[in-house]
Coordinates of C-alpha atoms in Angstrom, one line a residue:
M1 CA 122.3 72.5 126.0
L2 CA 121.2 75.9 127.5
T3 CA 123.7 78.7 127.7
V4 CA 123.5 82.2 129.3
A5 CA 123.4 85.0 126.7
S6 CA 125.4 88.2 127.1
D7 CA 123.6 91.5 127.8
I8 CA 123.9 92.7 124.2
E9 CA 122.7 89.3 122.9
V10 CA 119.7 89.4 125.2
L11 CA 118.7 92.8 124.1
A12 CA 119.1 91.9 120.4
R13 CA 116.9 88.8 120.9
F14 CA 114.3 90.8 122.7
G15 CA 114.4 93.4 119.9
R16 CA 113.9 90.7 117.2
A17 CA 111.0 89.2 119.1
L18 CA 109.3 92.6 119.5
A19 CA 109.8 93.6 115.9
D20 CA 106.6 91.8 114.9
P21 CA 103.1 92.9 116.2
I22 CA 101.9 89.3 116.3
R23 CA 104.9 88.3 118.5
C24 CA 104.2 91.3 120.7
R25 CA 100.6 90.2 121.2
L26 CA 101.7 86.7 121.8
L27 CA 104.2 87.7 124.5
L28 CA 101.6 89.8 126.2
T29 CA 99.1 87.0 126.1
L30 CA 101.6 84.6 127.6
R31 CA 102.5 87.3 130.1
A32 CA 98.9 86.9 131.4
A33 CA 99.1 83.1 131.6
P34 CA 100.6 80.0 129.9
A35 CA 98.5 78.7 127.0
Y36 CA 98.2 76.0 124.4
P37 CA 98.8 76.8 120.7
S38 CA 95.2 76.2 119.6
D39 CA 94.0 78.6 122.3
L40 CA 96.7 81.2 121.3
A41 CA 95.8 81.0 117.6
E42 CA 92.1 81.6 118.4
A43 CA 92.9 84.4 120.9
L44 CA 95.1 86.2 118.4
G45 CA 93.0 85.4 115.3
V46 CA 95.8 83.8 113.3
S47 CA 96.2 80.4 111.7
R48 CA 98.0 77.6 113.6
T49 CA 100.7 77.5 111.0
R50 CA 101.4 81.2 111.4
L51 CA 101.3 81.0 115.2
S52 CA 103.7 78.0 115.0
N53 CA 106.2 80.1 113.1
H54 CA 106.0 82.9 115.7
L55 CA 106.3 80.5 118.6
A56 CA 109.4 79.0 117.0
C57 CA 110.9 82.5 116.7
L58 CA 110.2 83.2 120.3
R59 CA 111.7 79.9 121.4
D60 CA 114.8 80.6 119.3
C61 CA 115.1 84.0 120.9
G62 CA 114.9 82.2 124.3
L63 CA 111.8 84.1 125.5
V64 CA 109.3 81.3 125.6
V65 CA 109.5 77.6 126.5
A66 CA 107.4 74.7 125.4
V67 CA 106.3 72.5 128.3
P68 CA 105.1 69.0 127.3
E69 CA 101.8 67.9 128.9
G70 CA 101.0 64.4 127.7
R71 CA 100.0 64.8 124.1
R72 CA 99.8 68.6 124.3
T73 CA 102.4 71.3 124.6
R74 CA 101.9 74.4 126.7
Y75 CA 103.8 77.6 126.1
E76 CA 104.9 80.1 128.7
L77 CA 107.5 82.8 129.2
A78 CA 110.9 81.4 129.8
D79 CA 111.4 83.7 132.9
E80 CA 108.8 85.5 135.0
R81 CA 111.0 88.6 134.8
L82 CA 110.2 88.9 131.1
G83 CA 106.7 89.7 132.1
H84 CA 107.9 92.6 134.2
A85 CA 110.1 93.7 131.3
L86 CA 107.2 93.6 128.9
D87 CA 105.1 95.7 131.4
D88 CA 107.9 98.2 131.7
L89 CA 108.3 98.5 127.9
R90 CA 104.6 98.7 127.3
T91 CA 104.2 101.6 129.7
A92 CA 107.3 103.5 128.9
V93 CA 107.0 106.9 127.4
V94 CA 108.7 107.2 124.0
A95 CA 109.6 110.4 122.2
V96 CA 108.2 110.2 118.7
E97 CA 108.9 113.0 116.2
T98 CA 106.0 114.2 114.2
E99 CA 108.3 114.4 111.2
R100 CA 109.8 111.1 110.4
T101 CA 113.5 111.2 109.5
C102 CA 113.8 107.6 108.3
P103 CA 113.3 107.7 104.5
D104 CA 112.0 104.1 104.5
A105 CA 109.5 104.5 107.4
E106 CA 106.3 104.3 105.4
E107 CA 107.5 101.5 103.0
K108 CA 109.0 99.3 105.7
G109 CA 106.6 100.1 108.5
C110 CA 109.5 101.0 110.8
C111 CA 110.3 104.0 113.0

């Protein structure tokens, strides 16, 4: 059963999805066009197993949907507005300090 998520929940799901570079690349690839897992794995240079885990995460976050086509499954963004949101985020200007204030930035690859 599908439900509508709250504003905060939607942002948290989007944040979780964007927290991994492979998922970011996957979303941008699907932004361009729907695709099959084998094609996505090849385009991103990752194993099918690794890709499957990332697709499962993106499905759980509600950002992509699996569309059965006979014996194959095609993946696409769950809503075309997600593509526009990705474009807006990708082109947004962010203010990055030259001195990191997060003590775990180097170790965790964050901030």
